[in-house]
GROMACS .gro file of C-alpha atoms in nm:
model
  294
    1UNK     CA    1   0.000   0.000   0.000
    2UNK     CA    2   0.293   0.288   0.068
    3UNK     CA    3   0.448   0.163  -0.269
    4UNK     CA    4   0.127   0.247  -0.453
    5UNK     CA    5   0.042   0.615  -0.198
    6UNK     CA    6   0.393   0.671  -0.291
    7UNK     CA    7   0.338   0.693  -0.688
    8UNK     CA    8  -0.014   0.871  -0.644
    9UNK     CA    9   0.181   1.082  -0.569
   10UNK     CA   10   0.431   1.104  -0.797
   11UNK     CA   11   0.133   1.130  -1.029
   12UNK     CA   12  -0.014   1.440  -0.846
   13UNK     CA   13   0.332   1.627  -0.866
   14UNK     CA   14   0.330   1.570  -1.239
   15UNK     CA   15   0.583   1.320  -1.258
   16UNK     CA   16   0.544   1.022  -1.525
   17UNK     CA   17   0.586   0.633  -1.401
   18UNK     CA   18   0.846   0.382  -1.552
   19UNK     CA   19   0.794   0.092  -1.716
   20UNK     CA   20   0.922  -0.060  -1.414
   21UNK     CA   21   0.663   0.079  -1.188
   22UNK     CA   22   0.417   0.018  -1.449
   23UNK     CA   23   0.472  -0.382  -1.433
   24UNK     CA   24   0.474  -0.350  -1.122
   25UNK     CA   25   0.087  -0.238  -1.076
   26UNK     CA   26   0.013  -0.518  -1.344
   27UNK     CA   27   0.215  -0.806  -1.153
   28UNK     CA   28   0.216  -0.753  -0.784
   29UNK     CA   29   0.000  -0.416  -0.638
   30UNK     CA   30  -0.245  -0.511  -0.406
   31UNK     CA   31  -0.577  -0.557  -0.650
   32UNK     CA   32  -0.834  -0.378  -0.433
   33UNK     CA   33  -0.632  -0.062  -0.376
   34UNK     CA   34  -0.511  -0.027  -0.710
   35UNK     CA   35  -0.829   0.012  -0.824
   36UNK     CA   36  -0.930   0.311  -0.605
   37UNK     CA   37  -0.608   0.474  -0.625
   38UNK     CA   38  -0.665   0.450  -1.023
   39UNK     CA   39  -1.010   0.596  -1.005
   40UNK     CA   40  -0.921   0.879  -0.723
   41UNK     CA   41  -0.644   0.960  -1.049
   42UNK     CA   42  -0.930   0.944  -1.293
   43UNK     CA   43  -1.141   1.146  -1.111
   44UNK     CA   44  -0.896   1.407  -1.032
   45UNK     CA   45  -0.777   1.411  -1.437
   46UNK     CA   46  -0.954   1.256  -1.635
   47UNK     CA   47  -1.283   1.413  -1.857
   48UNK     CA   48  -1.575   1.324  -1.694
   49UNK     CA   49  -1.742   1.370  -2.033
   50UNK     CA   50  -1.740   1.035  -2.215
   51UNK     CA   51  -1.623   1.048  -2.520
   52UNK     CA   52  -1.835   0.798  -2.754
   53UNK     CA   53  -1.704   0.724  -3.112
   54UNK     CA   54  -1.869   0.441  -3.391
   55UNK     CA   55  -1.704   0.254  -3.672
   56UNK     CA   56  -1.799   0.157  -4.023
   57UNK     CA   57  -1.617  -0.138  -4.148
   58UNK     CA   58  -1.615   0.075  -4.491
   59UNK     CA   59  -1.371  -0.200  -4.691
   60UNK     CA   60  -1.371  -0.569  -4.604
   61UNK     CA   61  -1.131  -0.869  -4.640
   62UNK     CA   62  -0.864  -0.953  -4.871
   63UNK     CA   63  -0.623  -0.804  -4.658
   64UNK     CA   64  -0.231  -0.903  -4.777
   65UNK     CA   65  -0.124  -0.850  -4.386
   66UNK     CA   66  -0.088  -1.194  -4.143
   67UNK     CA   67  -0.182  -1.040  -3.827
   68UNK     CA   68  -0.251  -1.337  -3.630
   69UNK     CA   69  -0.602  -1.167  -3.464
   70UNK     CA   70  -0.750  -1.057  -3.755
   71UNK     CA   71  -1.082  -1.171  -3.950
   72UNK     CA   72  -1.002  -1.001  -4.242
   73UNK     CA   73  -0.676  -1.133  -4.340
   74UNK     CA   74  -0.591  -1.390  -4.669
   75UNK     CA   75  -0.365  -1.563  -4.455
   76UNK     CA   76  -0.668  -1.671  -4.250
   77UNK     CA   77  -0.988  -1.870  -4.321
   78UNK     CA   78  -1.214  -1.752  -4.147
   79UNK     CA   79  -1.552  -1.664  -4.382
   80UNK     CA   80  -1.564  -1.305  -4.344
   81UNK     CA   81  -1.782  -1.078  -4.599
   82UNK     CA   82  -1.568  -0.910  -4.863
   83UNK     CA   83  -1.632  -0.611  -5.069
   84UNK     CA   84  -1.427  -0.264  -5.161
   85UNK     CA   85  -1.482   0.051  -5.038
   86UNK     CA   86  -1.863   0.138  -4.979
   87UNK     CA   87  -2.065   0.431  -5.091
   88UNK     CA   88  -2.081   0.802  -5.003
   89UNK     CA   89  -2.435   0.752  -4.913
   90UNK     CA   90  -2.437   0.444  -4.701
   91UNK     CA   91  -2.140   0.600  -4.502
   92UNK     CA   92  -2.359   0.929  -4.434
   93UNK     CA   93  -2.661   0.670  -4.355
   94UNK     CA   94  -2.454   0.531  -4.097
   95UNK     CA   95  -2.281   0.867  -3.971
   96UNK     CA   96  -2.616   1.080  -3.944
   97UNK     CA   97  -2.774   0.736  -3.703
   98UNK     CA   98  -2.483   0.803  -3.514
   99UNK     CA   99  -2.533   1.163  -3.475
  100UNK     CA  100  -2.898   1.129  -3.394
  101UNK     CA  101  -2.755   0.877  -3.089
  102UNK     CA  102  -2.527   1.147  -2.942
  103UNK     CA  103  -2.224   0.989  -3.083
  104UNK     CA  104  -1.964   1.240  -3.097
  105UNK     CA  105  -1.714   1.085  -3.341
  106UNK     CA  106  -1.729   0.854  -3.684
  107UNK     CA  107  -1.436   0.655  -3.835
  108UNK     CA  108  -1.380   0.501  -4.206
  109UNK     CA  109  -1.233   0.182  -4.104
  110UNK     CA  110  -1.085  -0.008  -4.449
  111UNK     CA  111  -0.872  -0.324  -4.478
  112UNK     CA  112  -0.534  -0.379  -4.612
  113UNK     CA  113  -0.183  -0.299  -4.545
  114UNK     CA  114  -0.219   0.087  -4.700
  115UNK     CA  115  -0.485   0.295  -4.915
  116UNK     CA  116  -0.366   0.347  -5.273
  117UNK     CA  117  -0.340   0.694  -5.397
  118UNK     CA  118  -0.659   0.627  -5.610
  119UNK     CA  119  -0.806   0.482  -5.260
  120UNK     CA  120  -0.721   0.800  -5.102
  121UNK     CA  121  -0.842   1.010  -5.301
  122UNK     CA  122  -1.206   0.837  -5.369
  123UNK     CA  123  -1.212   0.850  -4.952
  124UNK     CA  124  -1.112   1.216  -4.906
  125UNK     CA  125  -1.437   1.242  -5.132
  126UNK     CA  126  -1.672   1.041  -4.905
  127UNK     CA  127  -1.483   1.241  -4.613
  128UNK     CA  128  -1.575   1.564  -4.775
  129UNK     CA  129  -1.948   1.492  -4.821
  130UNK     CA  130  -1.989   1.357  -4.508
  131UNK     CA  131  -1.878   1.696  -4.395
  132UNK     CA  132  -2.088   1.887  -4.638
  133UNK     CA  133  -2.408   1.680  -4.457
  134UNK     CA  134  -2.331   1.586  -4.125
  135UNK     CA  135  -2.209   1.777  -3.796
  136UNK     CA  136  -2.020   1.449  -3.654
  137UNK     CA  137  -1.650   1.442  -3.611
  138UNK     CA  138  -1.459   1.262  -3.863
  139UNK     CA  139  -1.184   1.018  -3.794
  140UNK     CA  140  -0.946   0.745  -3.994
  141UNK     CA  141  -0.812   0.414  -3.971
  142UNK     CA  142  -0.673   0.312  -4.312
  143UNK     CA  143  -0.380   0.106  -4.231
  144UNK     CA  144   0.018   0.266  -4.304
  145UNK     CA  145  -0.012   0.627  -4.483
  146UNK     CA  146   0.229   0.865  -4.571
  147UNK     CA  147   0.220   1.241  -4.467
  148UNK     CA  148   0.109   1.321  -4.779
  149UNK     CA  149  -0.204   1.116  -4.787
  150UNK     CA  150  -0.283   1.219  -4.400
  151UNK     CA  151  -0.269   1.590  -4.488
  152UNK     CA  152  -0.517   1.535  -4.782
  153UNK     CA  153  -0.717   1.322  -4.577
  154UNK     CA  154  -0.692   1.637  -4.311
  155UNK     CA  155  -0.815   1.896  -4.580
  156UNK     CA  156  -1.133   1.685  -4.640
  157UNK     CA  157  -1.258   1.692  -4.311
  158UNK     CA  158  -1.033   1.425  -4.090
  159UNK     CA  159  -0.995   1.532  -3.734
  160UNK     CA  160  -0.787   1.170  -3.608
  161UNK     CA  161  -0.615   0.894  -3.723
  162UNK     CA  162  -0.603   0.613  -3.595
  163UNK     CA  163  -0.374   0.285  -3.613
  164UNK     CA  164  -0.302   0.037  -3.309
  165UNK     CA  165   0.024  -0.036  -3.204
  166UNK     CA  166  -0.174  -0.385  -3.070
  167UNK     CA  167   0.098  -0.505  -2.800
  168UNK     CA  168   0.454  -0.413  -2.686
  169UNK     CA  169   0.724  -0.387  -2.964
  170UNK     CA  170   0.913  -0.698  -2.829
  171UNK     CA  171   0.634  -0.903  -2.884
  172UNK     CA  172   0.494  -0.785  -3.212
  173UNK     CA  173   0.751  -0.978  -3.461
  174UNK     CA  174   0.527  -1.251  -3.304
  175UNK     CA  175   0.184  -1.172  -3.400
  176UNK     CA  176   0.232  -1.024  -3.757
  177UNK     CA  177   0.553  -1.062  -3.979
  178UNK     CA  178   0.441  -0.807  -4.302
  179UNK     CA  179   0.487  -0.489  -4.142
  180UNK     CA  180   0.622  -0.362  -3.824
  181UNK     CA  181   0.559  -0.166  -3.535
  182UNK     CA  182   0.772   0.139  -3.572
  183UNK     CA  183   0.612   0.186  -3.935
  184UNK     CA  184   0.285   0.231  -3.745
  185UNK     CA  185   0.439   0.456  -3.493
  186UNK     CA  186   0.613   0.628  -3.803
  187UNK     CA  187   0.212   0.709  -3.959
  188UNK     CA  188   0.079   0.834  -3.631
  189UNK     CA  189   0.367   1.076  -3.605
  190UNK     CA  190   0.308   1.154  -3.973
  191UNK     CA  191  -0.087   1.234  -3.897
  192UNK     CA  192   0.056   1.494  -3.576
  193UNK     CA  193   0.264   1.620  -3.843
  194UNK     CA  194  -0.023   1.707  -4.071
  195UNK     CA  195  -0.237   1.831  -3.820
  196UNK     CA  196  -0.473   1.537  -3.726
  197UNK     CA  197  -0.587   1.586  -3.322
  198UNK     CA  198  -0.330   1.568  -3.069
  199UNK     CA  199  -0.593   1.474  -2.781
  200UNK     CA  200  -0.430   1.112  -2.615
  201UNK     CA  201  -0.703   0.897  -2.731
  202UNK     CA  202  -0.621   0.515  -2.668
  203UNK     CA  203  -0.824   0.220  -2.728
  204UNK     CA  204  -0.810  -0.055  -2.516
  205UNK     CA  205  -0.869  -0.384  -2.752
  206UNK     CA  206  -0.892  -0.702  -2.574
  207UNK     CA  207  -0.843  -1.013  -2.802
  208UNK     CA  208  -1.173  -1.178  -2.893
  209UNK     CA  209  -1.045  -1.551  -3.028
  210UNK     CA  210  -1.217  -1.584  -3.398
  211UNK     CA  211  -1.247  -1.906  -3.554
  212UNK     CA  212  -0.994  -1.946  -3.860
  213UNK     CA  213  -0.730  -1.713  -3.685
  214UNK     CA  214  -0.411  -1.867  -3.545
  215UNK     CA  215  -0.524  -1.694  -3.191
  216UNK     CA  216  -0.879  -1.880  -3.217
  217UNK     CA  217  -0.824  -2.122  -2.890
  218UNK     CA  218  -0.621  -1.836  -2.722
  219UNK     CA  219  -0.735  -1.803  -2.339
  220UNK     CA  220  -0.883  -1.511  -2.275
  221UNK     CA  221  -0.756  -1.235  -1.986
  222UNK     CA  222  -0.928  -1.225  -1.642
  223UNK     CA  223  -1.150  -0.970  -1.504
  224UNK     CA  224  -0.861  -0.914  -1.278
  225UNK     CA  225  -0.606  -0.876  -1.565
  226UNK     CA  226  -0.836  -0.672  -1.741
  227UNK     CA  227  -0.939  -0.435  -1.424
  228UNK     CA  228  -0.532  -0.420  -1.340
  229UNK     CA  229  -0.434  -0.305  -1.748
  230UNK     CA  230  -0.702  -0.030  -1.717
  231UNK     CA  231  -0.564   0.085  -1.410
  232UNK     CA  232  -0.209   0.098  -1.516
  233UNK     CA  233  -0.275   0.243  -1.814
  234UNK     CA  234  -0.492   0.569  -1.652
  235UNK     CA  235  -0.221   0.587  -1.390
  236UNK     CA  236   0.067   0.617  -1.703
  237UNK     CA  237  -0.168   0.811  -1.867
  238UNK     CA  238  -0.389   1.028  -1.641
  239UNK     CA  239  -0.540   1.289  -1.871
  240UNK     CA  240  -0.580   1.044  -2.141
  241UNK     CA  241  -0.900   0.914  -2.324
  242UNK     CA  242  -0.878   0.542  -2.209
  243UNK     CA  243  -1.140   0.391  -2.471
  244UNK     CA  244  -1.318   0.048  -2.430
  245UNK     CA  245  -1.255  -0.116  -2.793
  246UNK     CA  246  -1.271  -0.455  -2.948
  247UNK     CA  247  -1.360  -0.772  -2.749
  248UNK     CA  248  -1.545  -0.578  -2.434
  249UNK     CA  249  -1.869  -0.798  -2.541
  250UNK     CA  250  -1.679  -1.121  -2.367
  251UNK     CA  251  -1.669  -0.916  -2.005
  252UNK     CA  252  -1.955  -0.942  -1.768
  253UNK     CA  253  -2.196  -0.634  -1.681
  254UNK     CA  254  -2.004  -0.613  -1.338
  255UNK     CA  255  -1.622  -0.584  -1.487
  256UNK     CA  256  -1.740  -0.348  -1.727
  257UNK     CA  257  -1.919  -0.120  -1.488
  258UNK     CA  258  -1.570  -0.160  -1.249
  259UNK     CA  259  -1.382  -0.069  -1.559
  260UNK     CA  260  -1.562   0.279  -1.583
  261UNK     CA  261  -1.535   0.298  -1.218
  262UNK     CA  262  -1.129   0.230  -1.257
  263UNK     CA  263  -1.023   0.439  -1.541
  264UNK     CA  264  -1.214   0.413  -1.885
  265UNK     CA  265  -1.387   0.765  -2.010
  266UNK     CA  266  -1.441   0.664  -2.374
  267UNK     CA  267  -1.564   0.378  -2.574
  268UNK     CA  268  -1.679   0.284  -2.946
  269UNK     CA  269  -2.027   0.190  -2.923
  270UNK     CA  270  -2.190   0.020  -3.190
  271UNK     CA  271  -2.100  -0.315  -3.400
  272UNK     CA  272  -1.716  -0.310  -3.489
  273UNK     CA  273  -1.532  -0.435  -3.791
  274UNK     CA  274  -1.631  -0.814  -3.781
  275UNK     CA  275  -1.755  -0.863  -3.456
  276UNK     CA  276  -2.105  -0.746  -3.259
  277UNK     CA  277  -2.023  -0.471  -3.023
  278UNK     CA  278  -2.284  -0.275  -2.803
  279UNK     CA  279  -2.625  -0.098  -2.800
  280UNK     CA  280  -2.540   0.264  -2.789
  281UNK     CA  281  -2.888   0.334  -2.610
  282UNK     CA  282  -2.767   0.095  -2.309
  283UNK     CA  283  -2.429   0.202  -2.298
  284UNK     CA  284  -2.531   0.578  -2.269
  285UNK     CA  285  -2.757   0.419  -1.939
  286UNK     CA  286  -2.458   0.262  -1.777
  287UNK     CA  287  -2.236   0.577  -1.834
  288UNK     CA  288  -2.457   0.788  -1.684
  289UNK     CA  289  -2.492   0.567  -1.435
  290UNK     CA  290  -2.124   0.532  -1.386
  291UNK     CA  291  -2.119   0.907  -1.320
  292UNK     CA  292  -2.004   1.074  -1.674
  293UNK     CA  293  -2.167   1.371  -1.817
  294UNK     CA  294  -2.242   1.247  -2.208
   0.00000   0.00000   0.00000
């Protein structure tokens, strides 16, 4: 208990944990109080104004990419729906029924390992309409782009980019051999550099097993691991956006009400890319609820 009163409050004098400290809370802090001191941080710097984003799975399969979790890869047989990019209309469809739900943000999701300049410029299209006919904030998550595509896609109405760094670099090499993780972190720098939202937004994914992946028998994490990652991750982050992601469908209603109570302040509501996500009308219940302003 002193170890973790000590780095509250390190975290109250502005001072950032190390990795050391950060395994630490994961591996050994005493469960229970971890997961006050993590929500005393949240509540003293966190938004208390959830921050609710949806998804459109707006190009599907055929991916050339072996990432070892993913649905829509060729490597992978797992029976997933293909088709290329969908149209103008049926992405504004989508983005106005989130707007009408209170959803604050909207993301293009596509598959493969980069857009193609003819992509790109067909989706800074759809990005400008969408603009031209909606009021909901417009985000990205089209694989590895240059700075050059993320500034166009920036002109047409982009606000954030996103692309998941998935686990820790040493591990990576692991779980997917056709690209790396620095040439993700090298595209989110890119999108800073061309003026895409600096806010800390990070999704919290937790692996959902699907059938044809290499990962499909994989045993999922415990409430407790679960609880434990979202606490170290507000207390390394405490102003950030912590956002409940992929695979929160497999927790039960009482880890994911202790997981707003520990640290998470955003989510994407909705379906996802391949898998069934959440009602957004029973989500907005349980963060009200949980005590966030919407």
């Amino acid at each position: 208990m002193e170890r973790l009163q000590k780095l509250e409050e390190k975290i109250k004098e502005g001072g950032m944990l190390t990795s050391e400290e950060a395994l630490w809370l994961l591996e050994e802090a005493p469960f229970e109080e971890l997961c006050e001191v993590a929500h005393r941080i949240t509540v003293a710097y966190a938004s208390r104004k959830f921050d609710m984003c949806s998804i459109i799975n707006a190009k599907s399969g055929r991916c050339p990419e072996n990432c070892k979790w993913c649905a829509q890869s060729v490597h992978h047989h797992t029976g997933v729906e293909e088709y290329g990019l969908v149209s103008e209309k049926e992405c504004l469809r989508q983005a106005k029924m989130n707007e009408d739900q209170g959803v604050a943000r909207f993301s293009l999701v596509t598959s493969g390992r980069r857009p193609s300049a003819g992509e790109v410029e067909k989706l800074c299209k759809h990005f400008a309409y969408l603009r031209a006919h909606s009021k909901i904030e417009l985000c990205a998550s089209l694989g590895l782009a240059t700075e050059e595509q993320l500034a166009a896609l920036y002109r047409a109405g982009v606000s954030r980019y996103h692309c998941n760094l998935e686990t820790a670099p040493s591990f990576f090499p692991t779980l997917c051999s056709t690209h790396t993780q620095a040439q993700k972190i090298e595209t989110l720098q890119a999108a800073r550099r061309a003026g895409e939202l600096e806010v800390q937004s990070i999704p919290l994914n937790l692996l959902q097993p699907i059938k044809g992946t290499p990962l499909e028998h994989a045993k999922p994490l415990t409430a407790e691991e679960v609880l434990r990652t979202v606490a170290m991750f507000r207390m390394v982050n405490p102003t950030a956006f912590l956002r409940f992601a992929g695979g929160r469908s497999q927790l039960s209603e009482e880890t994911v009400d202790r997981a707003l109570y520990v640290g998470i302040n955003s989510a994407i509501v909705g379906d996802l890319l391949t898998t069934l996500g959440s009602k957004v009308t029973k989500d907005k219940e349980r963060i009200k609820e949980a005590g966030y302003e919407l």
